[in-house]
Amino acid sequence: DVKVTQSSRYLVKRTGEKVFLECVQDMDHENMFWYRQDPGLGLRLIYFSYDVKMKEKGDIPEGYSVSREKKERFSLILESASTNQTSMYLCASSLGVGSPTDTQYFGPGTRLTVL
Amino acid sequence: KNQVEQSPQSLIILEGKNCTLQCNYTVSPFSNLRWYKQDTGRGPVSLTIMTFSENTKSNGRYTATLDADTKQSSLHITASQLSDSASYICVVSPISNFGNEKLTFGTGTRLTIIP
C-alpha cells in the first residue's frame, strides 16, 4: 500500500513565524503535491513537483515556497505565517507516468492554526 | 474557468438505504473523472477513476457513472453503512502537458448515515 505521511497532524503557530510542513512518501513516486483545503472551497493546489529539485506553481502559490531535495520528501514552507494561512494542508503523491488513470494518494493532513 | 459542482452539499440517510450523489463539470478538454472519499480529519482516498470513454465503474457498493456529453457524473452507494459517513469529492482532470497534475476539485457532498 502507498503510504504518504505528514510530520504533524495539528500545528499552532504565531503570525510571522516560519513554518515547515514535511511530507514523505514510500512508493518511489515521481510527483508530489501540496494542497490546502478550506470549507466551501475544495482542495486548491499550492505547488507540485515532478522530480527532485523541480517545482511548479499551482493555483495559490503566494506566501508559500517548497523544497524537494530527495525524491521521497516534499516540504512546504510558510516564510512568514499569516492568519489567512490557517487551513488544512494535504500532501499527495502519484506515480507520474502520464497515464489518465494515475492516482494521487493523499496523506492524513496537517491542520495549521496561525494565531 | 474550469469548475466542478456537486450536489447536494449534504445528505442524511438511514443505514441500509441507497443514495446518489451528483457532479457537474465544465472542464474541457477532459481526461478523466475521479471520486474520492474523505473521512473527517483524514486525507481523501480514491474510490473510482473513469476516462472519457468509460460510462460506469464500480468499487464494491460504490458505482460511478459518467456522461461526457452532458458533463455529468453520479456516485451511487448501495446498502449504506455507518462507515460510509464521509465527504465525497468529485475531481476532474483536464488534458495538460504534465498529465494529470492540475486537477479540479469539487467542494464535496457531506454524507451522514444514521442507524
PDB file of C-alpha atoms in Angstrom:
ATOM      1  CA  ASP A   1       0.000   0.000   0.000  1.00  0.00           C
ATOM      2  CA  VAL A   2       1.104   3.523  -0.748  1.00  0.00           C
ATOM      3  CA  LYS A   3       1.913   5.449   2.353  1.00  0.00           C
ATOM      4  CA  VAL A   4       2.087   9.228   2.483  1.00  0.00           C
ATOM      5  CA  THR A   5       2.941  10.638   5.878  1.00  0.00           C
ATOM      6  CA  GLN A   6       2.923  14.202   7.130  1.00  0.00           C
ATOM      7  CA  SER A   7       5.066  15.377  10.013  1.00  0.00           C
ATOM      8  CA  SER A   8       2.284  16.809  12.168  1.00  0.00           C
ATOM      9  CA  ARG A   9      -1.477  16.314  12.433  1.00  0.00           C
ATOM     10  CA  TYR A  10      -2.010  19.578  14.295  1.00  0.00           C
ATOM     11  CA  LEU A  11       0.181  22.680  14.438  1.00  0.00           C
ATOM     12  CA  VAL A  12      -0.291  26.045  16.116  1.00  0.00           C
ATOM     13  CA  LYS A  13       1.993  28.919  15.148  1.00  0.00           C
ATOM     14  CA  ARG A  14       2.140  32.663  15.675  1.00  0.00           C
ATOM     15  CA  THR A  15       1.896  35.315  12.973  1.00  0.00           C
ATOM     16  CA  GLY A  16       5.278  35.963  11.408  1.00  0.00           C
ATOM     17  CA  GLU A  17       6.792  32.602  12.308  1.00  0.00           C
ATOM     18  CA  LYS A  18       8.480  30.450   9.678  1.00  0.00           C
ATOM     19  CA  VAL A  19       6.626  27.172   9.331  1.00  0.00           C
ATOM     20  CA  PHE A  20       7.806  23.903   7.802  1.00  0.00           C
ATOM     21  CA  LEU A  21       5.403  21.162   6.804  1.00  0.00           C
ATOM     22  CA  GLU A  22       7.034  17.889   5.860  1.00  0.00           C
ATOM     23  CA  CYS A  23       5.681  15.128   3.655  1.00  0.00           C
ATOM     24  CA  VAL A  24       7.226  11.728   2.957  1.00  0.00           C
ATOM     25  CA  GLN A  25       6.073   9.007   0.551  1.00  0.00           C
ATOM     26  CA  ASP A  26       7.415   5.478   0.454  1.00  0.00           C
ATOM     27  CA  MET A  27       6.432   4.333  -3.058  1.00  0.00           C
ATOM     28  CA  ASP A  28       9.151   5.939  -5.195  1.00  0.00           C
ATOM     29  CA  HIS A  29       6.588   8.264  -6.779  1.00  0.00           C
ATOM     30  CA  GLU A  30       7.818  10.938  -9.174  1.00  0.00           C
ATOM     31  CA  ASN A  31       5.134  13.537  -8.465  1.00  0.00           C
ATOM     32  CA  MET A  32       4.333  15.205  -5.179  1.00  0.00           C
ATOM     33  CA  PHE A  33       1.798  17.899  -4.388  1.00  0.00           C
ATOM     34  CA  TRP A  34       0.764  20.339  -1.683  1.00  0.00           C
ATOM     35  CA  TYR A  35      -2.871  21.408  -1.349  1.00  0.00           C
ATOM     36  CA  ARG A  36      -4.826  23.427   1.122  1.00  0.00           C
ATOM     37  CA  GLN A  37      -8.432  22.640   1.943  1.00  0.00           C
ATOM     38  CA  ASP A  38     -10.841  25.232   3.269  1.00  0.00           C
ATOM     39  CA  PRO A  39     -14.568  24.862   3.949  1.00  0.00           C
ATOM     40  CA  GLY A  40     -16.668  25.548   0.870  1.00  0.00           C
ATOM     41  CA  LEU A  41     -13.660  25.903  -1.431  1.00  0.00           C
ATOM     42  CA  GLY A  42     -12.468  22.398  -2.136  1.00  0.00           C
ATOM     43  CA  LEU A  43      -8.821  21.478  -2.452  1.00  0.00           C
ATOM     44  CA  ARG A  44      -6.573  24.059  -4.064  1.00  0.00           C
ATOM     45  CA  LEU A  45      -3.131  23.286  -5.426  1.00  0.00           C
ATOM     46  CA  ILE A  46      -0.281  25.293  -3.915  1.00  0.00           C
ATOM     47  CA  TYR A  47       2.775  23.698  -5.569  1.00  0.00           C
ATOM     48  CA  PHE A  48       3.730  20.453  -7.162  1.00  0.00           C
ATOM     49  CA  SER A  49       6.982  18.743  -8.038  1.00  0.00           C
ATOM     50  CA  TYR A  50       7.573  16.229 -10.826  1.00  0.00           C
ATOM     51  CA  ASP A  51      11.196  15.469  -9.983  1.00  0.00           C
ATOM     52  CA  VAL A  52      13.861  16.145  -7.401  1.00  0.00           C
ATOM     53  CA  LYS A  53      14.650  19.862  -7.218  1.00  0.00           C
ATOM     54  CA  MET A  54      11.881  20.592  -9.748  1.00  0.00           C
ATOM     55  CA  LYS A  55       8.775  22.527  -8.773  1.00  0.00           C
ATOM     56  CA  GLU A  56       5.828  24.178 -10.424  1.00  0.00           C
ATOM     57  CA  LYS A  57       3.428  26.752  -9.043  1.00  0.00           C
ATOM     58  CA  GLY A  58      -0.138  25.693  -8.554  1.00  0.00           C
ATOM     59  CA  ASP A  59      -3.177  27.914  -8.288  1.00  0.00           C
ATOM     60  CA  ILE A  60      -2.334  29.671  -5.000  1.00  0.00           C
ATOM     61  CA  PRO A  61       1.474  29.786  -4.504  1.00  0.00           C
ATOM     62  CA  GLU A  62       1.614  33.256  -2.908  1.00  0.00           C
ATOM     63  CA  GLY A  63       3.088  33.181   0.587  1.00  0.00           C
ATOM     64  CA  TYR A  64       4.460  29.647   0.174  1.00  0.00           C
ATOM     65  CA  SER A  65       7.619  28.001  -1.060  1.00  0.00           C
ATOM     66  CA  VAL A  66       8.605  24.347  -1.419  1.00  0.00           C
ATOM     67  CA  SER A  67      11.681  22.188  -1.334  1.00  0.00           C
ATOM     68  CA  ARG A  68      12.330  18.762  -2.796  1.00  0.00           C
ATOM     69  CA  GLU A  69      15.904  17.699  -2.130  1.00  0.00           C
ATOM     70  CA  LYS A  70      15.120  13.976  -2.099  1.00  0.00           C
ATOM     71  CA  LYS A  71      12.608  12.046  -4.152  1.00  0.00           C
ATOM     72  CA  GLU A  72      10.612  10.834  -1.175  1.00  0.00           C
ATOM     73  CA  ARG A  73      10.357  14.138   0.674  1.00  0.00           C
ATOM     74  CA  PHE A  74       8.489  17.322  -0.225  1.00  0.00           C
ATOM     75  CA  SER A  75       8.427  20.262   2.159  1.00  0.00           C
ATOM     76  CA  LEU A  76       6.061  23.209   2.244  1.00  0.00           C
ATOM     77  CA  ILE A  77       7.422  26.408   3.778  1.00  0.00           C
ATOM     78  CA  LEU A  78       5.493  29.395   5.038  1.00  0.00           C
ATOM     79  CA  GLU A  79       8.167  32.088   5.211  1.00  0.00           C
ATOM     80  CA  SER A  80       6.110  34.365   7.465  1.00  0.00           C
ATOM     81  CA  ALA A  81       2.875  32.779   8.601  1.00  0.00           C
ATOM     82  CA  SER A  82      -0.283  34.860   8.486  1.00  0.00           C
ATOM     83  CA  THR A  83      -3.734  34.227   9.914  1.00  0.00           C
ATOM     84  CA  ASN A  84      -5.203  33.688   6.441  1.00  0.00           C
ATOM     85  CA  GLN A  85      -2.958  30.651   6.094  1.00  0.00           C
ATOM     86  CA  THR A  86      -4.907  28.858   8.806  1.00  0.00           C
ATOM     87  CA  SER A  87      -6.114  25.790   6.967  1.00  0.00           C
ATOM     88  CA  MET A  88      -5.881  22.040   6.445  1.00  0.00           C
ATOM     89  CA  TYR A  89      -2.795  21.196   4.384  1.00  0.00           C
ATOM     90  CA  LEU A  90      -2.752  17.977   2.394  1.00  0.00           C
ATOM     91  CA  CYS A  91       0.203  16.362   0.706  1.00  0.00           C
ATOM     92  CA  ALA A  92      -0.212  13.879  -2.133  1.00  0.00           C
ATOM     93  CA  SER A  93       1.971  11.804  -4.421  1.00  0.00           C
ATOM     94  CA  SER A  94       1.473   9.982  -7.713  1.00  0.00           C
ATOM     95  CA  LEU A  95       3.494   7.650  -9.887  1.00  0.00           C
ATOM     96  CA  GLY A  96       3.847  10.291 -12.601  1.00  0.00           C
ATOM     97  CA  VAL A  97       3.628   8.057 -15.654  1.00  0.00           C
ATOM     98  CA  GLY A  98       1.358  10.473 -17.501  1.00  0.00           C
ATOM     99  CA  SER A  99      -1.404   7.884 -17.646  1.00  0.00           C
ATOM    100  CA  PRO A 100      -5.026   9.123 -17.437  1.00  0.00           C
ATOM    101  CA  THR A 101      -5.533   6.729 -14.538  1.00  0.00           C
ATOM    102  CA  ASP A 102      -2.512   7.826 -12.500  1.00  0.00           C
ATOM    103  CA  THR A 103      -3.868   8.256  -8.981  1.00  0.00           C
ATOM    104  CA  GLN A 104      -2.902  10.802  -6.367  1.00  0.00           C
ATOM    105  CA  TYR A 105      -2.508   9.314  -2.899  1.00  0.00           C
ATOM    106  CA  PHE A 106      -3.058  11.683  -0.017  1.00  0.00           C
ATOM    107  CA  GLY A 107      -1.522  11.992   3.407  1.00  0.00           C
ATOM    108  CA  PRO A 108      -3.649  12.447   6.545  1.00  0.00           C
ATOM    109  CA  GLY A 109      -3.334  16.232   6.516  1.00  0.00           C
ATOM    110  CA  THR A 110      -1.923  18.866   8.851  1.00  0.00           C
ATOM    111  CA  ARG A 111      -4.364  21.257  10.450  1.00  0.00           C
ATOM    112  CA  LEU A 112      -2.431  24.504  10.852  1.00  0.00           C
ATOM    113  CA  THR A 113      -3.701  27.333  13.030  1.00  0.00           C
ATOM    114  CA  VAL A 114      -1.935  30.700  12.866  1.00  0.00           C
ATOM    115  CA  LEU A 115      -2.677  32.989  15.794  1.00  0.00           C
TER     116      LEU A 115
ATOM    117  CA  LYS B   1     -12.781  28.742 -15.879  1.00  0.00           C
ATOM    118  CA  ASN B   2     -12.821  25.024 -15.121  1.00  0.00           C
ATOM    119  CA  GLN B   3     -15.390  24.211 -12.470  1.00  0.00           C
ATOM    120  CA  VAL B   4     -16.795  21.172 -10.688  1.00  0.00           C
ATOM    121  CA  GLU B   5     -20.103  21.492  -8.861  1.00  0.00           C
ATOM    122  CA  GLN B   6     -21.530  18.855  -6.565  1.00  0.00           C
ATOM    123  CA  SER B   7     -24.988  18.337  -5.163  1.00  0.00           C
ATOM    124  CA  PRO B   8     -26.372  18.065  -2.644  1.00  0.00           C
ATOM    125  CA  GLN B   9     -23.969  19.819  -0.279  1.00  0.00           C
ATOM    126  CA  SER B  10     -25.061  17.478   2.491  1.00  0.00           C
ATOM    127  CA  LEU B  11     -27.225  14.410   2.794  1.00  0.00           C
ATOM    128  CA  ILE B  12     -28.535  12.348   5.708  1.00  0.00           C
ATOM    129  CA  ILE B  13     -29.905   8.844   5.118  1.00  0.00           C
ATOM    130  CA  LEU B  14     -30.777   5.798   7.161  1.00  0.00           C
ATOM    131  CA  GLU B  15     -28.395   2.883   7.331  1.00  0.00           C
ATOM    132  CA  GLY B  16     -29.181   0.332   4.650  1.00  0.00           C
ATOM    133  CA  LYS B  17     -30.683   2.829   2.214  1.00  0.00           C
ATOM    134  CA  ASN B  18     -29.242   3.735  -1.180  1.00  0.00           C
ATOM    135  CA  CYS B  19     -28.226   7.215  -2.272  1.00  0.00           C
ATOM    136  CA  THR B  20     -26.906   9.053  -5.314  1.00  0.00           C
ATOM    137  CA  LEU B  21     -24.526  11.991  -5.354  1.00  0.00           C
ATOM    138  CA  GLN B  22     -24.232  14.304  -8.359  1.00  0.00           C
ATOM    139  CA  CYS B  23     -21.329  16.048 -10.046  1.00  0.00           C
ATOM    140  CA  ASN B  24     -21.474  18.541 -12.936  1.00  0.00           C
ATOM    141  CA  TYR B  25     -18.317  19.874 -14.510  1.00  0.00           C
ATOM    142  CA  THR B  26     -17.239  22.380 -17.123  1.00  0.00           C
ATOM    143  CA  VAL B  27     -13.659  21.159 -17.521  1.00  0.00           C
ATOM    144  CA  SER B  28     -12.720  20.919 -21.187  1.00  0.00           C
ATOM    145  CA  PRO B  29     -10.914  19.202 -22.771  1.00  0.00           C
ATOM    146  CA  PHE B  30     -11.492  16.426 -20.351  1.00  0.00           C
ATOM    147  CA  SER B  31      -9.239  13.491 -19.485  1.00  0.00           C
ATOM    148  CA  ASN B  32     -10.767  11.665 -16.555  1.00  0.00           C
ATOM    149  CA  LEU B  33     -13.065  11.952 -13.568  1.00  0.00           C
ATOM    150  CA  ARG B  34     -12.458  10.562 -10.110  1.00  0.00           C
ATOM    151  CA  TRP B  35     -14.483  10.160  -6.956  1.00  0.00           C
ATOM    152  CA  TYR B  36     -12.679  10.385  -3.640  1.00  0.00           C
ATOM    153  CA  LYS B  37     -13.932   9.588  -0.143  1.00  0.00           C
ATOM    154  CA  GLN B  38     -12.676  11.730   2.723  1.00  0.00           C
ATOM    155  CA  ASP B  39     -13.315  10.718   6.298  1.00  0.00           C
ATOM    156  CA  THR B  40     -13.377  13.523   8.847  1.00  0.00           C
ATOM    157  CA  GLY B  41      -9.846  14.657   9.681  1.00  0.00           C
ATOM    158  CA  ARG B  42      -8.248  12.396   7.081  1.00  0.00           C
ATOM    159  CA  GLY B  43      -6.915  12.710   3.563  1.00  0.00           C
ATOM    160  CA  PRO B  44      -9.056  11.761   0.544  1.00  0.00           C
ATOM    161  CA  VAL B  45      -8.953   8.178  -0.711  1.00  0.00           C
ATOM    162  CA  SER B  46      -9.645   7.281  -4.332  1.00  0.00           C
ATOM    163  CA  LEU B  47     -12.834   5.285  -4.991  1.00  0.00           C
ATOM    164  CA  THR B  48     -13.113   5.246  -8.788  1.00  0.00           C
ATOM    165  CA  ILE B  49     -11.447   6.673 -11.880  1.00  0.00           C
ATOM    166  CA  MET B  50     -13.176   6.914 -15.271  1.00  0.00           C
ATOM    167  CA  THR B  51     -11.679   8.103 -18.517  1.00  0.00           C
ATOM    168  CA  PHE B  52     -13.823   9.993 -21.030  1.00  0.00           C
ATOM    169  CA  SER B  53     -14.594   6.744 -22.880  1.00  0.00           C
ATOM    170  CA  GLU B  54     -15.999   4.938 -19.840  1.00  0.00           C
ATOM    171  CA  ASN B  55     -19.636   5.118 -18.730  1.00  0.00           C
ATOM    172  CA  THR B  56     -19.549   3.292 -15.439  1.00  0.00           C
ATOM    173  CA  LYS B  57     -17.095   1.984 -12.860  1.00  0.00           C
ATOM    174  CA  SER B  58     -17.802   0.012  -9.696  1.00  0.00           C
ATOM    175  CA  ASN B  59     -15.898  -0.461  -6.473  1.00  0.00           C
ATOM    176  CA  GLY B  60     -17.855  -2.721  -4.143  1.00  0.00           C
ATOM    177  CA  ARG B  61     -21.033  -0.906  -3.100  1.00  0.00           C
ATOM    178  CA  TYR B  62     -19.921   2.243  -4.937  1.00  0.00           C
ATOM    179  CA  THR B  63     -20.884   2.716  -8.591  1.00  0.00           C
ATOM    180  CA  ALA B  64     -19.871   5.795 -10.547  1.00  0.00           C
ATOM    181  CA  THR B  65     -21.409   6.783 -13.870  1.00  0.00           C
ATOM    182  CA  LEU B  66     -20.220   9.299 -16.414  1.00  0.00           C
ATOM    183  CA  ASP B  67     -21.997  11.094 -19.253  1.00  0.00           C
ATOM    184  CA  ALA B  68     -19.259  13.013 -21.082  1.00  0.00           C
ATOM    185  CA  ASP B  69     -21.793  14.586 -23.448  1.00  0.00           C
ATOM    186  CA  THR B  70     -23.724  16.321 -20.689  1.00  0.00           C
ATOM    187  CA  LYS B  71     -20.643  16.627 -18.442  1.00  0.00           C
ATOM    188  CA  GLN B  72     -22.333  14.878 -15.547  1.00  0.00           C
ATOM    189  CA  SER B  73     -21.297  12.124 -13.191  1.00  0.00           C
ATOM    190  CA  SER B  74     -23.001  10.397 -10.304  1.00  0.00           C
ATOM    191  CA  LEU B  75     -21.868   8.204  -7.445  1.00  0.00           C
ATOM    192  CA  HIS B  76     -24.388   5.632  -6.277  1.00  0.00           C
ATOM    193  CA  ILE B  77     -23.966   3.990  -2.889  1.00  0.00           C
ATOM    194  CA  THR B  78     -25.876   0.785  -2.311  1.00  0.00           C
ATOM    195  CA  ALA B  79     -26.995  -0.544   1.071  1.00  0.00           C
ATOM    196  CA  SER B  80     -25.284   2.235   3.013  1.00  0.00           C
ATOM    197  CA  GLN B  81     -23.279   1.502   6.139  1.00  0.00           C
ATOM    198  CA  LEU B  82     -22.290   3.717   9.051  1.00  0.00           C
ATOM    199  CA  SER B  83     -18.724   3.701   7.736  1.00  0.00           C
ATOM    200  CA  ASP B  84     -19.931   5.440   4.564  1.00  0.00           C
ATOM    201  CA  SER B  85     -20.334   8.649   6.570  1.00  0.00           C
ATOM    202  CA  ALA B  86     -17.791  10.942   4.940  1.00  0.00           C
ATOM    203  CA  SER B  87     -17.350  13.655   2.353  1.00  0.00           C
ATOM    204  CA  TYR B  88     -17.366  12.530  -1.262  1.00  0.00           C
ATOM    205  CA  ILE B  89     -15.349  14.653  -3.644  1.00  0.00           C
ATOM    206  CA  CYS B  90     -15.637  14.712  -7.428  1.00  0.00           C
ATOM    207  CA  VAL B  91     -12.337  15.506  -9.147  1.00  0.00           C
ATOM    208  CA  VAL B  92     -11.878  16.238 -12.838  1.00  0.00           C
ATOM    209  CA  SER B  93      -8.638  16.216 -14.761  1.00  0.00           C
ATOM    210  CA  PRO B  94      -8.138  18.282 -17.896  1.00  0.00           C
ATOM    211  CA  ILE B  95      -5.674  17.248 -20.535  1.00  0.00           C
ATOM    212  CA  SER B  96      -2.471  19.089 -19.758  1.00  0.00           C
ATOM    213  CA  ASN B  97       1.180  18.976 -20.678  1.00  0.00           C
ATOM    214  CA  PHE B  98       2.023  17.396 -17.361  1.00  0.00           C
ATOM    215  CA  GLY B  99      -0.604  14.694 -17.497  1.00  0.00           C
ATOM    216  CA  ASN B 100      -2.962  14.663 -14.556  1.00  0.00           C
ATOM    217  CA  GLU B 101      -1.342  17.041 -12.101  1.00  0.00           C
ATOM    218  CA  LYS B 102      -3.719  20.004 -12.431  1.00  0.00           C
ATOM    219  CA  LEU B 103      -6.899  18.563 -11.016  1.00  0.00           C
ATOM    220  CA  THR B 104     -10.107  20.500 -10.418  1.00  0.00           C
ATOM    221  CA  PHE B 105     -11.833  19.547  -7.175  1.00  0.00           C
ATOM    222  CA  GLY B 106     -15.472  19.875  -6.258  1.00  0.00           C
ATOM    223  CA  THR B 107     -16.358  21.077  -2.776  1.00  0.00           C
ATOM    224  CA  GLY B 108     -17.803  17.701  -1.861  1.00  0.00           C
ATOM    225  CA  THR B 109     -21.028  16.219  -0.558  1.00  0.00           C
ATOM    226  CA  ARG B 110     -21.125  15.560   3.170  1.00  0.00           C
ATOM    227  CA  LEU B 111     -22.931  12.215   3.678  1.00  0.00           C
ATOM    228  CA  THR B 112     -24.168  11.149   7.112  1.00  0.00           C
ATOM    229  CA  ILE B 113     -25.547   7.667   7.700  1.00  0.00           C
ATOM    230  CA  ILE B 114     -27.734   7.297  10.773  1.00  0.00           C
ATOM    231  CA  PRO B 115     -28.621   3.966  12.425  1.00  0.00           C
TER     232      PRO B 115
END
